[in-house]
XYZ file of C-alpha atoms in Angstrom:
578
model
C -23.781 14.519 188.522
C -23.860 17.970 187.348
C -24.899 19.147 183.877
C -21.415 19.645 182.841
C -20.538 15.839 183.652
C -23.516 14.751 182.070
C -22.497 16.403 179.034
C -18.993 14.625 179.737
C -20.481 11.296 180.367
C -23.138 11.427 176.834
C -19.365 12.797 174.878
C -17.938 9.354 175.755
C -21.165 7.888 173.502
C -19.713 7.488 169.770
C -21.827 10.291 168.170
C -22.659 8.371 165.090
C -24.450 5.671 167.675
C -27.211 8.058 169.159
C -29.292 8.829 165.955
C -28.910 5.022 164.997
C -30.178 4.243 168.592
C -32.796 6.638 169.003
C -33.871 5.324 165.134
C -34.201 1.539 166.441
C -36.421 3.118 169.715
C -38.242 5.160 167.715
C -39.527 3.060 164.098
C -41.816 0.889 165.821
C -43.522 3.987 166.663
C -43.036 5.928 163.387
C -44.444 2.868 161.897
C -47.781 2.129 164.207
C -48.322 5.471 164.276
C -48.145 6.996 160.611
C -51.230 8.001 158.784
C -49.422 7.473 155.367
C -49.886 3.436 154.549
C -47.048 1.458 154.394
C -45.572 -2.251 153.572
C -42.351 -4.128 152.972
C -42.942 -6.649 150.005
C -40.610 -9.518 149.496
C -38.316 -10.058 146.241
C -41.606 -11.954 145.159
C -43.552 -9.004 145.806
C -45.585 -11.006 148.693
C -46.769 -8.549 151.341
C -44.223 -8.918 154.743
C -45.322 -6.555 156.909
C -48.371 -3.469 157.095
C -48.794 -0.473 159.025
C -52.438 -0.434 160.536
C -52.772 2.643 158.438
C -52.604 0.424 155.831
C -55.265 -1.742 157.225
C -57.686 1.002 157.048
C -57.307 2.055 153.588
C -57.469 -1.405 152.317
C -60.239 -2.631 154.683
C -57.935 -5.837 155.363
C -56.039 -7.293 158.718
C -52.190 -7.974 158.581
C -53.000 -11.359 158.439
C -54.872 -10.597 155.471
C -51.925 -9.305 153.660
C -49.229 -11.209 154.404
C -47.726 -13.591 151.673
C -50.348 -12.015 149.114
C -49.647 -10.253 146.030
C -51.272 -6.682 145.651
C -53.799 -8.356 142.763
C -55.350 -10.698 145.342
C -55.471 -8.118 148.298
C -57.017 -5.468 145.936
C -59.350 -6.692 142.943
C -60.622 -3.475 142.133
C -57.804 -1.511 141.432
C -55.916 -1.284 138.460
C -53.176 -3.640 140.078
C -51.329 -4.527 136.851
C -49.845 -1.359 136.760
C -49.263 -1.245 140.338
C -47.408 -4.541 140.145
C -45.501 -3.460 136.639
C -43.911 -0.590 138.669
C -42.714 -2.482 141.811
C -41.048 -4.976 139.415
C -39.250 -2.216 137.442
C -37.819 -0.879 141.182
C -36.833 -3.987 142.249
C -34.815 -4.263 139.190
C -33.546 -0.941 138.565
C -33.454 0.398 142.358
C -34.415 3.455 141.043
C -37.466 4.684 143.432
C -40.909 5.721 141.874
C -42.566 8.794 143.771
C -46.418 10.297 143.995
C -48.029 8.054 141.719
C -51.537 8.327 141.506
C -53.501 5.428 141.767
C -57.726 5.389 141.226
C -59.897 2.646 142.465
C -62.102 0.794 145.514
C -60.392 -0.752 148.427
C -62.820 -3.314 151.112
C -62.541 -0.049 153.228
C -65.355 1.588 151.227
C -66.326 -0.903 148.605
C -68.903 1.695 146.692
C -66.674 4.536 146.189
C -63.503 5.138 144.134
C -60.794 6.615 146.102
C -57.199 8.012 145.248
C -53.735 7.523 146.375
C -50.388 8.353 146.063
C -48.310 5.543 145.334
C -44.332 5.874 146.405
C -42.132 2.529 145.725
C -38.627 2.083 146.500
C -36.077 -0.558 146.940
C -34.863 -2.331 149.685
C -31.606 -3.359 150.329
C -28.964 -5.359 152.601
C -25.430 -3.723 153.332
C -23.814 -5.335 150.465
C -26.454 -3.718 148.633
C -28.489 -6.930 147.781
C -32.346 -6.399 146.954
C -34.263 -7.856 150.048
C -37.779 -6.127 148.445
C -40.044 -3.210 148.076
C -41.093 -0.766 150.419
C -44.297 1.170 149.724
C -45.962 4.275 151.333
C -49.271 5.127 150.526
C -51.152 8.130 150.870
C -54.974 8.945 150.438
C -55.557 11.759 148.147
C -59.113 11.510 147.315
C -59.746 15.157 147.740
C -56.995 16.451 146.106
C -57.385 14.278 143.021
C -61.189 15.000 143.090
C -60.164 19.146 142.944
C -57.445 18.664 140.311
C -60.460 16.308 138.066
C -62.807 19.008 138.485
C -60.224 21.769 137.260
C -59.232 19.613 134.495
C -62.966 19.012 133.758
C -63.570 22.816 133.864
C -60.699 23.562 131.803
C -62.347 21.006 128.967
C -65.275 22.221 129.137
C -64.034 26.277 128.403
C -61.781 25.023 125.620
C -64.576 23.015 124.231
C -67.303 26.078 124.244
C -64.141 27.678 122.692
C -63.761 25.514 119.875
C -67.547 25.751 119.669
C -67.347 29.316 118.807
C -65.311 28.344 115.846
C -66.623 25.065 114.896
C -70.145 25.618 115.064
C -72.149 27.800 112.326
C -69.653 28.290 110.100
C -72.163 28.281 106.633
C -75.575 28.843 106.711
C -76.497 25.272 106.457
C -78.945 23.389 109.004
C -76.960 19.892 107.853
C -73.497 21.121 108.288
C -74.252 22.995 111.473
C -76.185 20.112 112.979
C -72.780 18.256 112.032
C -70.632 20.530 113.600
C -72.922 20.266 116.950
C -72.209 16.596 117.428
C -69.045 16.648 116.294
C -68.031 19.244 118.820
C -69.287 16.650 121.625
C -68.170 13.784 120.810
C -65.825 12.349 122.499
C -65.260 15.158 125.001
C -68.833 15.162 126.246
C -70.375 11.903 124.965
C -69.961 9.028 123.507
C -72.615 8.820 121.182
C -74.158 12.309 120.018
C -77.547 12.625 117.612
C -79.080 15.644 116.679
C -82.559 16.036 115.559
C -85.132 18.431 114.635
C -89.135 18.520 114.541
C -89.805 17.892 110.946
C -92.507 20.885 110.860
C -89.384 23.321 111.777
C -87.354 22.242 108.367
C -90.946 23.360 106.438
C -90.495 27.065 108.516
C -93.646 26.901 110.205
C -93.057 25.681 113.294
C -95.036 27.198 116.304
C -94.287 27.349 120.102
C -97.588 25.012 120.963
C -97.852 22.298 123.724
C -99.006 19.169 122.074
C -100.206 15.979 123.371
C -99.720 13.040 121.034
C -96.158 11.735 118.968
C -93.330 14.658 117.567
C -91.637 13.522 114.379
C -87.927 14.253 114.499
C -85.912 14.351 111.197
C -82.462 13.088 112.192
C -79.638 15.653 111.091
C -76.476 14.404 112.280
C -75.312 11.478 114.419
C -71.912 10.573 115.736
C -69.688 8.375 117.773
C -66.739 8.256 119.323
C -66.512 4.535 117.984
C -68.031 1.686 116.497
C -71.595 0.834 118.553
C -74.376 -0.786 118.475
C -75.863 2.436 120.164
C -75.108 3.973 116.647
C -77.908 1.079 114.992
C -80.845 1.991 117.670
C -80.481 5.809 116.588
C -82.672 7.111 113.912
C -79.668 7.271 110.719
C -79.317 10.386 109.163
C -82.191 12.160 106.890
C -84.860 9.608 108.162
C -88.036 10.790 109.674
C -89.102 9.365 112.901
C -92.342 9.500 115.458
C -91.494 9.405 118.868
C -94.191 8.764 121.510
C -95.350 11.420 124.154
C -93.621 9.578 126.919
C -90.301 9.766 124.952
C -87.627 11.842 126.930
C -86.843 13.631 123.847
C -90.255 14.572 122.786
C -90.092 15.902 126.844
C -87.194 17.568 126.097
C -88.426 19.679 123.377
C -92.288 19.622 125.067
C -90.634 21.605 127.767
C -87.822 22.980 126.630
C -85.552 21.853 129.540
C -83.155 19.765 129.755
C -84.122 15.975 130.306
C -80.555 14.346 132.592
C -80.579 10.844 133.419
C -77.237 10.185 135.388
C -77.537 6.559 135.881
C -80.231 4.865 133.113
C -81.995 1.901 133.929
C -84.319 -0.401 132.018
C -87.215 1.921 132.181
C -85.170 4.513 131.161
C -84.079 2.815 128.307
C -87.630 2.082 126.947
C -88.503 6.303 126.829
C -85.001 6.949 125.846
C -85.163 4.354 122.630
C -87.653 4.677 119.604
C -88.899 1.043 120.224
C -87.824 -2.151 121.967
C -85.734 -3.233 119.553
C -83.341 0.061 119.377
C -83.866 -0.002 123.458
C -82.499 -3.657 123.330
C -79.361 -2.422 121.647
C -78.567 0.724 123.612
C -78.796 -1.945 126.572
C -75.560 -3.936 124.920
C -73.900 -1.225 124.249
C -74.136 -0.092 127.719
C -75.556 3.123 127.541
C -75.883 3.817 131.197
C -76.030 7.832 131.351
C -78.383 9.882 129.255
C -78.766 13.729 128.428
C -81.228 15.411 126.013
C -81.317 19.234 126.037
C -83.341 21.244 123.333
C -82.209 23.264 120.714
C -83.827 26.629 121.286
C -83.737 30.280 119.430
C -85.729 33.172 119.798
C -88.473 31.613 121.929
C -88.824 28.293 119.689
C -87.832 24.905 120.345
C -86.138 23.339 116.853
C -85.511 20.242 118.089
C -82.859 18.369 120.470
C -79.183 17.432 121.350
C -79.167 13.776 122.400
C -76.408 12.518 124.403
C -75.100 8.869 125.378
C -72.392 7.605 127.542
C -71.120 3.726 126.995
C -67.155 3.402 127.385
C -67.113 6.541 129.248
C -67.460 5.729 133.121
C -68.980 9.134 134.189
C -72.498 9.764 134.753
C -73.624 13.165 133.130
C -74.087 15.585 136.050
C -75.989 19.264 136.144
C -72.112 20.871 135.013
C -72.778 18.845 131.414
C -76.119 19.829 131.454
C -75.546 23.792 131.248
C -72.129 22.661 128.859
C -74.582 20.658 126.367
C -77.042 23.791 126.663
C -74.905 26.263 125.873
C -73.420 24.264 122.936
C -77.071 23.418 121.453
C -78.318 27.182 121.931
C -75.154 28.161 120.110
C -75.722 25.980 117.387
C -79.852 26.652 117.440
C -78.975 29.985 116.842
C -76.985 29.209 113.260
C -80.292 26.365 112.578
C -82.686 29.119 112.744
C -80.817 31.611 110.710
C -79.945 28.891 108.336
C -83.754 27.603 107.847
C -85.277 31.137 107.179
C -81.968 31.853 104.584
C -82.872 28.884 102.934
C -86.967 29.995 102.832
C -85.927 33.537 101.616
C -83.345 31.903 99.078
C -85.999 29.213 98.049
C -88.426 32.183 97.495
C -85.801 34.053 95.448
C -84.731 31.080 93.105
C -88.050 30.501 92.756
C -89.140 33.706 91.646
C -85.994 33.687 89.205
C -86.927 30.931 87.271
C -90.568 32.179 86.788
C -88.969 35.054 85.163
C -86.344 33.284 83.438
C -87.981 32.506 79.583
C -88.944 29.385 77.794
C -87.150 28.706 74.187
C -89.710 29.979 71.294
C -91.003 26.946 69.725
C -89.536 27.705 66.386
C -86.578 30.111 65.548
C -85.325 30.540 61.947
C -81.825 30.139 61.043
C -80.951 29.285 64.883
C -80.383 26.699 67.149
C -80.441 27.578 70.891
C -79.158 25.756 74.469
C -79.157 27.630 77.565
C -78.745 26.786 81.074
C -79.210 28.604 84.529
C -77.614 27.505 87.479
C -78.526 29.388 91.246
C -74.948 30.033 93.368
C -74.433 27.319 96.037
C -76.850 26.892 98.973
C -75.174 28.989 101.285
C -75.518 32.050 99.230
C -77.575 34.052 98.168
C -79.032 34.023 94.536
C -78.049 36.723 92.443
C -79.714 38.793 89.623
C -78.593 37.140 86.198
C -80.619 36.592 83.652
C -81.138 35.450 79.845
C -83.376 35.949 76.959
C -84.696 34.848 73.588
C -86.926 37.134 71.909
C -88.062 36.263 68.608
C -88.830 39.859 66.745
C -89.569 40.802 62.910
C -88.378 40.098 59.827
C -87.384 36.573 61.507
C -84.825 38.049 63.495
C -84.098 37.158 67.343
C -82.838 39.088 69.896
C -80.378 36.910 72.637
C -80.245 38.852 75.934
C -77.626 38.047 78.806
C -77.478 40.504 81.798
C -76.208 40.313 85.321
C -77.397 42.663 88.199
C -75.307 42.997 90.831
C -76.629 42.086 94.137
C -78.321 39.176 95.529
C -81.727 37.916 97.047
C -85.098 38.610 96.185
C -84.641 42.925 95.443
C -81.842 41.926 93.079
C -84.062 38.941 91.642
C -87.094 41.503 91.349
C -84.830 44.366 89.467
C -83.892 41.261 87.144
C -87.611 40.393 86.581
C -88.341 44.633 85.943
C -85.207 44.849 83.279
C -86.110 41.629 81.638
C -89.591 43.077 80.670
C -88.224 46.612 80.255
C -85.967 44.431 77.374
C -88.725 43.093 76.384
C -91.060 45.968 75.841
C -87.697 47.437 73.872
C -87.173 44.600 71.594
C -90.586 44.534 70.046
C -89.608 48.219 68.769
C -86.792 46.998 66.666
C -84.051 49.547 68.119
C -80.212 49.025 67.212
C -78.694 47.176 70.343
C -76.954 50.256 70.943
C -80.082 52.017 71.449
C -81.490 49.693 73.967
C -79.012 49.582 76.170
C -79.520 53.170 76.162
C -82.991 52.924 76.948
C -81.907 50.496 79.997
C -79.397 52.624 81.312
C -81.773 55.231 81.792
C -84.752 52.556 83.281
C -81.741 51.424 85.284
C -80.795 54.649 86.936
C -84.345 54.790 88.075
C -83.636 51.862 90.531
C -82.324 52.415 93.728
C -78.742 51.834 94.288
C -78.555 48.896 91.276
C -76.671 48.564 88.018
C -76.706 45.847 85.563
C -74.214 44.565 83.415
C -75.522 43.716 79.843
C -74.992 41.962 76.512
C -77.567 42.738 73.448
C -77.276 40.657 70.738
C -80.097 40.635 67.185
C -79.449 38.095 64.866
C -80.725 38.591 61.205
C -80.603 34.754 59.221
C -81.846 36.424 55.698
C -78.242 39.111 56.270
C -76.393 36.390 58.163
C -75.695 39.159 60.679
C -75.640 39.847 64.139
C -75.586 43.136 65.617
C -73.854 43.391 69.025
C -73.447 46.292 72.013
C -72.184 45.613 75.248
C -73.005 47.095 78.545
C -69.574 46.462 80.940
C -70.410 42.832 80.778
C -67.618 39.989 79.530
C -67.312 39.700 76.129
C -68.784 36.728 74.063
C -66.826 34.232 72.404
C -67.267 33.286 68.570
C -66.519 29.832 67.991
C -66.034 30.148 63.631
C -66.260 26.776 61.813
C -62.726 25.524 60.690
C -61.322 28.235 62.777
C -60.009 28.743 66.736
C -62.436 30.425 68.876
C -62.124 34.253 69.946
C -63.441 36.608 72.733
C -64.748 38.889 70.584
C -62.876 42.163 71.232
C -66.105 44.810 71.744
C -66.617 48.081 72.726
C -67.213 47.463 76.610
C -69.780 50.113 77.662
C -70.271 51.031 81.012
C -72.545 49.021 83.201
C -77.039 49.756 83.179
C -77.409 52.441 85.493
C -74.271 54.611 85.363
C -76.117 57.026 83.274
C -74.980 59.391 80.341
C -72.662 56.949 79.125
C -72.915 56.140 74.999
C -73.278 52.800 73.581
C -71.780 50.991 70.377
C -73.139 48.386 68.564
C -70.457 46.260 66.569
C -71.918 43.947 63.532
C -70.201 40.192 63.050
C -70.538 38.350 59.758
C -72.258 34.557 60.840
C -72.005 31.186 58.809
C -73.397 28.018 59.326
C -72.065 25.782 62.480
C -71.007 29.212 64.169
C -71.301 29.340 67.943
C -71.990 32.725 69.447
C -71.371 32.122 73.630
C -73.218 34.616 75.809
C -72.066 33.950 79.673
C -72.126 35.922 82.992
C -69.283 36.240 85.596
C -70.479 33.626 87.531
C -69.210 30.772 84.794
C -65.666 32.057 85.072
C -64.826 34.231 87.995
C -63.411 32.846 90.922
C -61.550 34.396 94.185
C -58.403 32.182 93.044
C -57.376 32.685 89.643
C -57.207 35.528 87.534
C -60.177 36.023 84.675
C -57.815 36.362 82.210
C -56.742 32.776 82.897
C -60.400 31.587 83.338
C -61.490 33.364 79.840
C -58.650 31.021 78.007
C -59.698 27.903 79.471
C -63.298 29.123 78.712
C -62.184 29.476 74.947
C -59.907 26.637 74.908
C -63.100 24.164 76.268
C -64.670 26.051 73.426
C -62.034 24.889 70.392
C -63.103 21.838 68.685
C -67.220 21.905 70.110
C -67.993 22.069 66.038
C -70.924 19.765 65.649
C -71.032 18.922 69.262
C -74.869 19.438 69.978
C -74.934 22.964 71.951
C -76.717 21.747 74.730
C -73.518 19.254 75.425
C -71.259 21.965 75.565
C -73.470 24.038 77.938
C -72.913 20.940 80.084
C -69.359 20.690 79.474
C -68.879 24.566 80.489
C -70.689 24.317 83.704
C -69.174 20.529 84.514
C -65.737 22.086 84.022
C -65.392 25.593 84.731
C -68.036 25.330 87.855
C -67.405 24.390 91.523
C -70.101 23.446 93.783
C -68.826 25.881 96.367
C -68.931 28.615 93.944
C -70.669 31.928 95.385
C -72.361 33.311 92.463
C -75.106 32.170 89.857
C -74.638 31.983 86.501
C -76.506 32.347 83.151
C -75.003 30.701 80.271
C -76.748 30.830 76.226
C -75.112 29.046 73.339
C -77.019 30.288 70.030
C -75.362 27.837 66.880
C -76.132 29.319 63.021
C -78.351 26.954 61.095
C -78.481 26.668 57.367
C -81.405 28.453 55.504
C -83.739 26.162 55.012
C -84.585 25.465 51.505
């Protein structure tokens, strides 16, 4: 037969019978012969048939399979799920494609593997279910590449976030806060952070040592409720921890100390004592990673790390993420530790220079109160006096210089006795302040605002000048208080500006309220507004003992957050004594 024939003779073949044919010769083959798993389930979902690709991945003979459900062939694989979805396509018919499925097969018992799952139904030609068909695919690799991007992307976001989240005051608490908050729960389950008690007093040294470190604790969170939370030193206490401790290690050497997979021993130099290593042990700590917190050349003290619910061990990628995050946040300790040293030095240094009441003032009952700004800032340069002069008259001082920390402090302490020095010479107010201004111009880059006040009891007088600084209010008896409407004077230090003094008429049970900024200005509301709820707390404080409405100013009109200090000096009129 010639090809032409055979052509003829293959024509007189139905055409729709050769694929169908060559389909029936070739699916035992396709079948055997596939690397991609496969199996026919029955309407019970009882494995019919396997491909021996199959029996590789699952470690498991045909015989193995057949008339078992996919929960008894694989017990270490999420199979509920598996089982949920062939159910839904044997109902719906609609087929499920490139699910991912994680777990351990007999095939390699000790190591998770991945697959893509692919389910659809199978049916007779009156379209009747008769099962599921599955195909299975192992994508360990690929799943193992697309965990490690995801884990890379995590772990850029998270030093992102860490830029942002971490340092934001000068506070060692808060930042130590914002450290383990950052890692937990994208790097750890349980996250502590603590510091060597001798860097919180500012004089720690880089020295080797030999015997126990004591950590304060600063911070300590979970992702959720632990017992690992109980063995961990609670926040503010003070703890020893012996030389064989990983985390006196960890800050010994000032490397990071990475226990992928913790055992017993582990647990004993990981826990303060057997009792807090007996809880990390039910709580199932089983990974562990300390790294130190370290700026300019000095080891502050150490991130602590935990993983429980969280099935990864920490690797050497963690390691560097946890460093960087702790060096970031090391950085904002150490800054925050010396502010607070400098600020402590300053506040300190205020107070010796703020006065004492006189023991005995005639016609005049005093209250005063100083408060610092908040911790995160620094303190400023206001100031008040009480100078008892002549003639039983007393001068009442209230000044601000503007600035902060310890040169602003110090310019304070120099004006105060420069006020002093002037009082004792009995000038009109107006004349000190001119004095001051010219003292003031003789410090570099500093002015001062100012309020003068001498009160004479045998007048019932008070004569008044005003340096730019807010007026005072007058509280009369039987009458609504006032913000005394003054000349306002330029601020100390302007130079060649003149100065009035103004005199006020004072009975008995009159308040005369000296303030600076700090009581009433705030970056939200204007001053005008703050000034009438100043006076308004003021109406109806007659007979109200002064030092209760110093209280009542700074309980109302203060916030903790607020960034400035403030001086505050209530003097009341007494009546002559007889």
């Amino acid at each position: 037969m010639n090809t032409s024939e055979s052509f003829r003779a293959e024509d007189d073949v139905p055409r729709t019978s050769q694929p169908r044919r060559l389909l029936n010769e070739l699916s035992g083959t396709l079948v055997s012969q596939s690397p991609v798993g496969l199996a026919v389930m029955d309407t019970d979902l009882r494995y019919v048939a396997v491909n021996p690709a199959l029996e590789r991945i699952n470690g498991l003979s045909t015989e193995e399979h057949v008339g078992r459900h996919v929960s008894e062939v694989l017990p270490h694989v999420d199979t509920a799920a598996i089982e949920s979805a062939q159910w839904r396509v044997l109902e719906t018919g609609v087929p499920l494609l490139d699910q991912n499925v994680v777990g351990r097969t007999w095939a390699d018992a000790d190591h998770d593997h991945a697959w893509s799952v692919s389910l659809y139904r199978l049916q007779d030609p009156v379209g009747r279910a008769r099962g599921v068909a599955a195909s299975i695919a192992d994508v360990t690799e690929r799943y193992r590449l697309a965990t490690e991007a995801a884990r890379a992307r995590r772990r850029l976001t998270l030093i992102a976030d860490a830029s942002a989240l971490i340092g934001t005051v000068l506070d060692v608490d808060q930042t130590a806060r914002e450290l383990a908050g950052v890692t937990v729960p994208e790097l750890a389950d349980i996250a502590a952070v603590d510091v060597l008690d001798t860097v919180l007093a500012c004089h720690r040294t880089a020295r080797p040592g030999s015997g126990p470190e004591l950590f304060r604790a600063l911070a300590l969170a979970a992702a959720y409720p632990t017992e690992a939370t109980r063995a961990a030193d609670q926040v503010g206490d003070l703890a020893a921890y012996a030389a064989d401790r990983l985390v006196t290690e960890c800050v010994r050497t000032g490397k990071p100390v990475l226990v992928p997979h913790v055992n017993d021993r582990d647990l004993s130099r990981i826990a303060r004592d057997p009792e807090a290593a007996t809880l990390l042990a039910r709580a199932g700590i089983h990974s562990y990673l300390a790294v130190p917190l370290s700026a300019r050349g000095i080891v502050l003290g150490a991130l602590d790390l935990k993983r429980a619910r969280n099935p990864l061990p920490f690797n050497h990628d963690d390691a560097i993420l946890a460093g960087e995050l702790a060096n970031r946040a090391a950085v904002s300790i150490d800054n925050a530790r010396w502010y607070q040293s400098v600020r402590n030095a300053a506040v300190t240094l205020q107070r010796s220079l703020l006065p004492e009441h006189p023991s005995h003032l005639v016609g005049l009952e005093i209250a005063s109160r100083y408060q610092p700004a908040q911790a995160t800032s620094e303190v400023g340069g206001d100031w008040f006096d009480i100078i008892p002069l002549s003639g039983d008259k007393t001068a009442l001082v209230v000044g601000d210089v503007m600035g902060s920390g310890i040169d602003a402090a110090a310019t304070m302490g120099r004006l105060r006795t420069a006020t002093c020095t002037l009082a004792e010479l009995d000038f009109d107010p107006a004349q000190v302040l001119q004095h001051l201004d010219r003292i003031t111009s003789g410090l570099e880059h500093y002015i001062a605002t100012c309020l003068y006040a001498v009160y004479d009891p045998h007048h019932g007088e008070c004569h008044i000048a005003n340096a730019g600084h807010l007026p005072p209010v007058l509280v009369h008896t039987g009458r609504p208080p006032e913000l005394l409407d003054l000349c306002p004077g330029a601020p100390l230090g302007v130079g060649g500006v003149t100065f009035h003094s103004s005199t006020l008429d004072l009975g008995p049970g009159d308040d005369l309220v000296l303030y600076t900024d700090g009581l009433v200005e705030t970056r939200h509301h204007p001053i005008d507004d703050r000034l009438d709820t100043l006076v308004g707390l003021l109406d109806g404080s007659e007979g109200r003992p002064v030092g209760e409405t110093c209280d009542l100013l700074l309980h109302t009109l203060r916030d903790p957050g607020d960034h400035d200090d403030v001086a505050l000096l209530i003097a009341r009129i007494c009546p002559p004594q007889s």
